PDB file of C-alpha atoms and ligand atoms in Angstrom:
ATOM      1  CA  MET A 255     156.517  66.161  55.521  1.00  0.00           C
ATOM      2  CA  PRO A 256     158.095  63.922  58.150  1.00  0.00           C
ATOM      3  CA  PRO A 257     156.629  60.423  58.478  1.00  0.00           C
ATOM      4  CA  SER A 258     154.062  60.107  61.239  1.00  0.00           C
ATOM      5  CA  ASN A 259     153.174  57.110  63.346  1.00  0.00           C
ATOM      6  CA  SER A 260     150.100  58.760  64.821  1.00  0.00           C
ATOM      7  CA  ALA A 261     147.705  58.120  61.927  1.00  0.00           C
ATOM      8  CA  VAL A 262     144.333  56.814  63.047  1.00  0.00           C
ATOM      9  CA  GLY A 263     142.994  53.583  61.562  1.00  0.00           C
ATOM     10  CA  VAL A 264     146.331  52.354  60.269  1.00  0.00           C
ATOM     11  CA  GLY A 265     146.648  48.586  60.519  1.00  0.00           C
ATOM     12  CA  ILE A 266     149.464  46.436  61.822  1.00  0.00           C
ATOM     13  CA  ARG A 267     150.799  44.178  59.079  1.00  0.00           C
ATOM     14  CA  LYS A 268     151.569  40.495  59.445  1.00  0.00           C
ATOM     15  CA  VAL A 269     155.344  40.130  59.062  1.00  0.00           C
ATOM     16  CA  THR A 270     156.362  37.608  56.392  1.00  0.00           C
ATOM     17  CA  GLN A 271     158.416  34.750  57.799  1.00  0.00           C
ATOM     18  CA  LEU A 272     161.474  33.054  56.273  1.00  0.00           C
ATOM     19  CA  GLY A 273     160.196  30.675  53.599  1.00  0.00           C
ATOM     20  CA  HIS A 274     157.677  33.163  52.205  1.00  0.00           C
ATOM     21  CA  PRO A 275     158.727  33.601  48.545  1.00  0.00           C
ATOM     22  CA  VAL A 276     158.395  37.416  48.623  1.00  0.00           C
ATOM     23  CA  LEU A 277     161.386  37.572  50.986  1.00  0.00           C
ATOM     24  CA  ARG A 278     163.549  36.140  48.196  1.00  0.00           C
ATOM     25  CA  LYS A 279     162.413  38.555  45.503  1.00  0.00           C
ATOM     26  CA  ILE A 280     164.278  41.558  44.169  1.00  0.00           C
ATOM     27  CA  THR A 281     161.550  44.056  44.973  1.00  0.00           C
ATOM     28  CA  ARG A 282     160.061  46.448  42.442  1.00  0.00           C
ATOM     29  CA  ARG A 283     161.359  50.005  42.436  1.00  0.00           C
ATOM     30  CA  LEU A 284     158.883  52.828  42.921  1.00  0.00           C
ATOM     31  CA  LYS A 285     158.321  55.876  40.747  1.00  0.00           C
ATOM     32  CA  ALA A 286     158.122  59.256  42.491  1.00  0.00           C
ATOM     33  CA  GLU A 287     154.442  59.753  41.716  1.00  0.00           C
ATOM     34  CA  GLU A 288     153.672  56.265  42.998  1.00  0.00           C
ATOM     35  CA  ILE A 289     155.413  57.068  46.297  1.00  0.00           C
ATOM     36  CA  ARG A 290     153.175  60.113  46.691  1.00  0.00           C
ATOM     37  CA  SER A 291     150.027  58.010  46.121  1.00  0.00           C
ATOM     38  CA  ALA A 292     147.660  57.361  49.031  1.00  0.00           C
ATOM     39  CA  ASP A 293     148.386  53.613  48.858  1.00  0.00           C
ATOM     40  CA  VAL A 294     152.142  53.934  49.348  1.00  0.00           C
ATOM     41  CA  GLN A 295     151.760  56.679  51.980  1.00  0.00           C
ATOM     42  CA  ARG A 296     149.446  54.351  53.886  1.00  0.00           C
ATOM     43  CA  LEU A 297     151.814  51.400  53.424  1.00  0.00           C
ATOM     44  CA  ALA A 298     154.666  53.467  54.915  1.00  0.00           C
ATOM     45  CA  ARG A 299     152.537  54.357  57.954  1.00  0.00           C
ATOM     46  CA  GLU A 300     151.502  50.729  58.398  1.00  0.00           C
ATOM     47  CA  MET A 301     155.123  49.597  58.166  1.00  0.00           C
ATOM     48  CA  ILE A 302     156.109  52.092  60.885  1.00  0.00           C
ATOM     49  CA  VAL A 303     153.275  50.950  63.150  1.00  0.00           C
ATOM     50  CA  THR A 304     154.201  47.299  62.520  1.00  0.00           C
ATOM     51  CA  MET A 305     157.890  47.935  63.245  1.00  0.00           C
ATOM     52  CA  ASP A 306     156.958  49.621  66.522  1.00  0.00           C
ATOM     53  CA  GLU A 307     154.493  46.884  67.485  1.00  0.00           C
ATOM     54  CA  TYR A 308     157.134  44.160  67.149  1.00  0.00           C
ATOM     55  CA  ASP A 309     160.007  46.251  68.580  1.00  0.00           C
ATOM     56  CA  GLY A 310     161.968  46.183  65.338  1.00  0.00           C
ATOM     57  CA  VAL A 311     164.457  48.851  64.278  1.00  0.00           C
ATOM     58  CA  GLY A 312     163.680  48.393  60.596  1.00  0.00           C
ATOM     59  CA  LEU A 313     161.137  46.803  58.277  1.00  0.00           C
ATOM     60  CA  ALA A 314     161.299  46.178  54.535  1.00  0.00           C
ATOM     61  CA  GLY A 315     158.377  46.219  52.086  1.00  0.00           C
ATOM     62  CA  ASN A 316     158.602  42.493  51.401  1.00  0.00           C
ATOM     63  CA  GLN A 317     158.413  41.853  55.168  1.00  0.00           C
ATOM     64  CA  ALA A 318     155.013  43.607  54.988  1.00  0.00           C
ATOM     65  CA  GLN A 319     153.817  41.341  52.150  1.00  0.00           C
ATOM     66  CA  GLU A 320     154.549  43.934  49.436  1.00  0.00           C
ATOM     67  CA  ASP A 321     156.892  43.413  46.474  1.00  0.00           C
ATOM     68  CA  LEU A 322     158.038  47.049  46.686  1.00  0.00           C
ATOM     69  CA  ALA A 323     161.462  48.625  47.272  1.00  0.00           C
ATOM     70  CA  ILE A 324     160.659  50.578  50.430  1.00  0.00           C
ATOM     71  CA  PHE A 325     161.963  50.303  53.974  1.00  0.00           C
ATOM     72  CA  VAL A 326     161.400  52.097  57.254  1.00  0.00           C
ATOM     73  CA  MET A 327     163.790  52.371  60.192  1.00  0.00           C
ATOM     74  CA  GLY A 328     163.770  54.049  63.553  1.00  0.00           C
ATOM     75  CA  LEU A 329     164.778  53.624  67.171  1.00  0.00           C
ATOM     76  CA  PRO A 330     163.962  55.948  70.082  1.00  0.00           C
ATOM     77  CA  LYS A 331     166.923  57.532  71.868  1.00  0.00           C
ATOM     78  CA  GLU A 332     168.183  56.237  75.236  1.00  0.00           C
ATOM     79  CA  THR A 333     167.831  52.519  74.590  1.00  0.00           C
ATOM     80  CA  LYS A 334     170.410  50.479  76.480  1.00  0.00           C
ATOM     81  CA  ARG A 335     172.538  49.267  73.566  1.00  0.00           C
ATOM     82  CA  HIS A 336     172.083  52.208  71.191  1.00  0.00           C
ATOM     83  CA  PRO A 337     171.377  55.376  73.221  1.00  0.00           C
ATOM     84  CA  GLU A 338     171.942  57.579  70.157  1.00  0.00           C
ATOM     85  CA  GLY A 339     168.793  56.119  68.526  1.00  0.00           C
ATOM     86  CA  ILE A 340     167.885  56.277  64.825  1.00  0.00           C
ATOM     87  CA  ALA A 341     165.693  59.030  63.376  1.00  0.00           C
ATOM     88  CA  LEU A 342     162.454  57.664  61.921  1.00  0.00           C
ATOM     89  CA  THR A 343     163.152  57.381  58.186  1.00  0.00           C
ATOM     90  CA  VAL A 344     161.323  56.030  55.125  1.00  0.00           C
ATOM     91  CA  VAL A 345     163.464  55.156  52.082  1.00  0.00           C
ATOM     92  CA  CYS A 346     162.395  53.989  48.617  1.00  0.00           C
ATOM     93  CA  ASN A 347     164.736  52.453  46.013  1.00  0.00           C
ATOM     94  CA  PRO A 348     167.748  52.450  48.368  1.00  0.00           C
ATOM     95  CA  VAL A 349     171.274  52.247  46.941  1.00  0.00           C
ATOM     96  CA  ILE A 350     174.303  51.851  49.202  1.00  0.00           C
ATOM     97  CA  THR A 351     177.793  53.165  48.465  1.00  0.00           C
ATOM     98  CA  PRO A 352     180.319  52.010  51.096  1.00  0.00           C
ATOM     99  CA  ILE A 353     182.669  54.706  52.437  1.00  0.00           C
ATOM    100  CA  GLY A 354     186.174  53.519  53.340  1.00  0.00           C
ATOM    101  CA  ASP A 355     187.149  49.885  53.832  1.00  0.00           C
ATOM    102  CA  GLU A 356     186.329  49.410  57.508  1.00  0.00           C
ATOM    103  CA  TYR A 357     184.005  46.629  58.637  1.00  0.00           C
ATOM    104  CA  GLU A 358     182.333  45.910  61.957  1.00  0.00           C
ATOM    105  CA  GLU A 359     180.968  42.616  63.267  1.00  0.00           C
ATOM    106  CA  ASP A 360     177.908  42.631  65.529  1.00  0.00           C
ATOM    107  CA  TRP A 361     174.775  40.664  66.356  1.00  0.00           C
ATOM    108  CA  GLU A 362     171.753  40.908  64.096  1.00  0.00           C
ATOM    109  CA  GLY A 363     168.238  39.602  64.301  1.00  0.00           C
ATOM    110  CA  CYS A 364     165.222  39.873  62.025  1.00  0.00           C
ATOM    111  CA  LEU A 365     161.445  39.902  62.513  1.00  0.00           C
ATOM    112  CA  SER A 366     161.212  37.385  59.629  1.00  0.00           C
ATOM    113  CA  VAL A 367     163.620  35.000  61.416  1.00  0.00           C
ATOM    114  CA  PRO A 368     162.240  35.027  64.981  1.00  0.00           C
ATOM    115  CA  ASP A 369     164.114  34.102  68.167  1.00  0.00           C
ATOM    116  CA  LEU A 370     167.587  34.009  66.591  1.00  0.00           C
ATOM    117  CA  ARG A 371     170.676  36.205  66.491  1.00  0.00           C
ATOM    118  CA  GLY A 372     173.864  35.845  64.474  1.00  0.00           C
ATOM    119  CA  LEU A 373     177.133  37.735  64.010  1.00  0.00           C
ATOM    120  CA  VAL A 374     177.297  39.649  60.728  1.00  0.00           C
ATOM    121  CA  ARG A 375     180.156  41.684  59.264  1.00  0.00           C
ATOM    122  CA  ARG A 376     178.989  44.956  57.724  1.00  0.00           C
ATOM    123  CA  HIS A 377     180.513  48.094  56.255  1.00  0.00           C
ATOM    124  CA  LYS A 378     181.108  50.556  59.090  1.00  0.00           C
ATOM    125  CA  LYS A 379     180.242  53.661  57.055  1.00  0.00           C
ATOM    126  CA  LEU A 380     178.210  54.232  53.898  1.00  0.00           C
ATOM    127  CA  GLU A 381     176.262  56.696  51.827  1.00  0.00           C
ATOM    128  CA  LEU A 382     172.604  55.848  51.303  1.00  0.00           C
ATOM    129  CA  SER A 383     170.788  57.306  48.316  1.00  0.00           C
ATOM    130  CA  GLY A 384     167.154  56.816  47.427  1.00  0.00           C
ATOM    131  CA  LEU A 385     163.814  58.563  47.301  1.00  0.00           C
ATOM    132  CA  GLY A 386     162.083  59.893  50.394  1.00  0.00           C
ATOM    133  CA  LEU A 387     158.408  59.623  51.247  1.00  0.00           C
ATOM    134  CA  ASP A 388     157.943  62.897  49.333  1.00  0.00           C
ATOM    135  CA  GLY A 389     159.285  61.158  46.199  1.00  0.00           C
ATOM    136  CA  LYS A 390     162.370  63.376  46.136  1.00  0.00           C
ATOM    137  CA  PRO A 391     165.942  62.058  45.913  1.00  0.00           C
ATOM    138  CA  PHE A 392     168.140  62.281  48.970  1.00  0.00           C
ATOM    139  CA  LYS A 393     171.606  61.161  50.089  1.00  0.00           C
ATOM    140  CA  ARG A 394     172.692  60.597  53.663  1.00  0.00           C
ATOM    141  CA  VAL A 395     175.788  59.228  55.360  1.00  0.00           C
ATOM    142  CA  TYR A 396     175.386  56.606  58.086  1.00  0.00           C
ATOM    143  CA  GLU A 397     177.960  55.063  60.419  1.00  0.00           C
ATOM    144  CA  GLY A 398     177.901  52.279  62.990  1.00  0.00           C
ATOM    145  CA  PHE A 399     174.573  50.776  64.070  1.00  0.00           C
ATOM    146  CA  PRO A 400     172.329  52.861  61.742  1.00  0.00           C
ATOM    147  CA  ALA A 401     174.605  51.887  58.811  1.00  0.00           C
ATOM    148  CA  ARG A 402     174.118  48.247  59.827  1.00  0.00           C
ATOM    149  CA  VAL A 403     170.326  48.659  59.778  1.00  0.00           C
ATOM    150  CA  VAL A 404     170.490  50.334  56.334  1.00  0.00           C
ATOM    151  CA  GLN A 405     172.498  47.370  54.981  1.00  0.00           C
ATOM    152  CA  HIS A 406     170.153  44.790  56.581  1.00  0.00           C
ATOM    153  CA  GLU A 407     167.008  46.445  55.164  1.00  0.00           C
ATOM    154  CA  THR A 408     168.487  47.101  51.709  1.00  0.00           C
ATOM    155  CA  ASP A 409     169.503  43.428  51.598  1.00  0.00           C
ATOM    156  CA  HIS A 410     165.858  42.471  52.261  1.00  0.00           C
ATOM    157  CA  LEU A 411     164.747  44.493  49.228  1.00  0.00           C
ATOM    158  CA  ASN A 412     167.276  42.538  47.149  1.00  0.00           C
ATOM    159  CA  GLY A 413     165.952  39.177  48.368  1.00  0.00           C
ATOM    160  CA  LEU A 414     168.638  38.563  51.020  1.00  0.00           C
ATOM    161  CA  VAL A 415     168.383  37.949  54.762  1.00  0.00           C
ATOM    162  CA  TYR A 416     171.171  38.347  57.336  1.00  0.00           C
ATOM    163  CA  LEU A 417     171.782  34.584  57.406  1.00  0.00           C
ATOM    164  CA  ASP A 418     173.125  34.934  53.845  1.00  0.00           C
ATOM    165  CA  ARG A 419     175.693  37.481  55.098  1.00  0.00           C
ATOM    166  CA  MET A 420     177.054  35.406  57.998  1.00  0.00           C
ATOM    167  CA  ASP A 421     180.545  33.879  57.698  1.00  0.00           C
ATOM    168  CA  GLY A 422     179.070  30.433  58.394  1.00  0.00           C
ATOM    169  CA  LEU A 423     176.288  29.660  60.848  1.00  0.00           C
ATOM    170  CA  SER A 424     178.408  28.769  63.898  1.00  0.00           C
ATOM    171  CA  THR A 425     177.431  31.941  65.795  1.00  0.00           C
ATOM    172  CA  LEU A 426     173.691  31.474  65.162  1.00  0.00           C
ATOM    173  CA  THR A 427     172.116  31.623  68.611  1.00  0.00           C
ATOM    174  CA  TYR A 428     168.683  31.570  70.180  1.00  0.00           C
ATOM    175  CA  ILE A 429     168.003  34.868  71.955  1.00  0.00           C
ATOM    176  CA  SER A 430     167.299  32.842  75.109  1.00  0.00           C
ATOM    177  CA  GLU A 431     170.935  31.642  75.014  1.00  0.00           C
ATOM    178  CA  MET A 432     172.499  35.051  74.326  1.00  0.00           C
ATOM    179  CA  GLY A 433     173.663  35.379  77.964  1.00  0.00           C
ATOM    180  CA  ARG A 434     176.126  32.554  77.299  1.00  0.00           C
ATOM    181  CA  GLN A 435     177.894  34.535  74.555  1.00  0.00           C
ATOM    182  CA  LYS A 436     181.000  36.566  75.350  1.00  0.00           C
TER     183      LYS A 436
HETATM  184 NI1   NI B 275     165.193  41.762  58.790  1.00  0.00          NI
END
């Protein structure tokens, strides 16, 4: 069953901010039967609603106060910077296998680190494996911006934020100053 963001009575979660200890935890992996439980199904819906509310493209379990290895991602088509969009996806226990040795550098931000952007080098292409919201294993290949989001969210579930992946902090920029960047 595809994830739905239309569930009635699903609450928006408070997004944990940098400094909250759960953001630095290696999150707990989920068993298939646990993923199919009402609690985790509801958590996934709440994470999607929260991501939409704050205009994020991804949200990790520990950003929603939960020490659980689950992330959601999604972006509608036809946005200015990424018109191809990202299909709404829920992933548990993600594992990344880079494909090839190409990297790309681009700006990243994070709902747990508000108002800032920084340049981060990421693998251009990768295979993501994990369990879906139905508890079944899947593998999918991502390239470009969606691959970047997969790496950012998987990092969260391993206790890392994008600041840890920057080659120094010299490109760290307030969003209000982004117009000054080339
Ligand atoms: Ni983030």
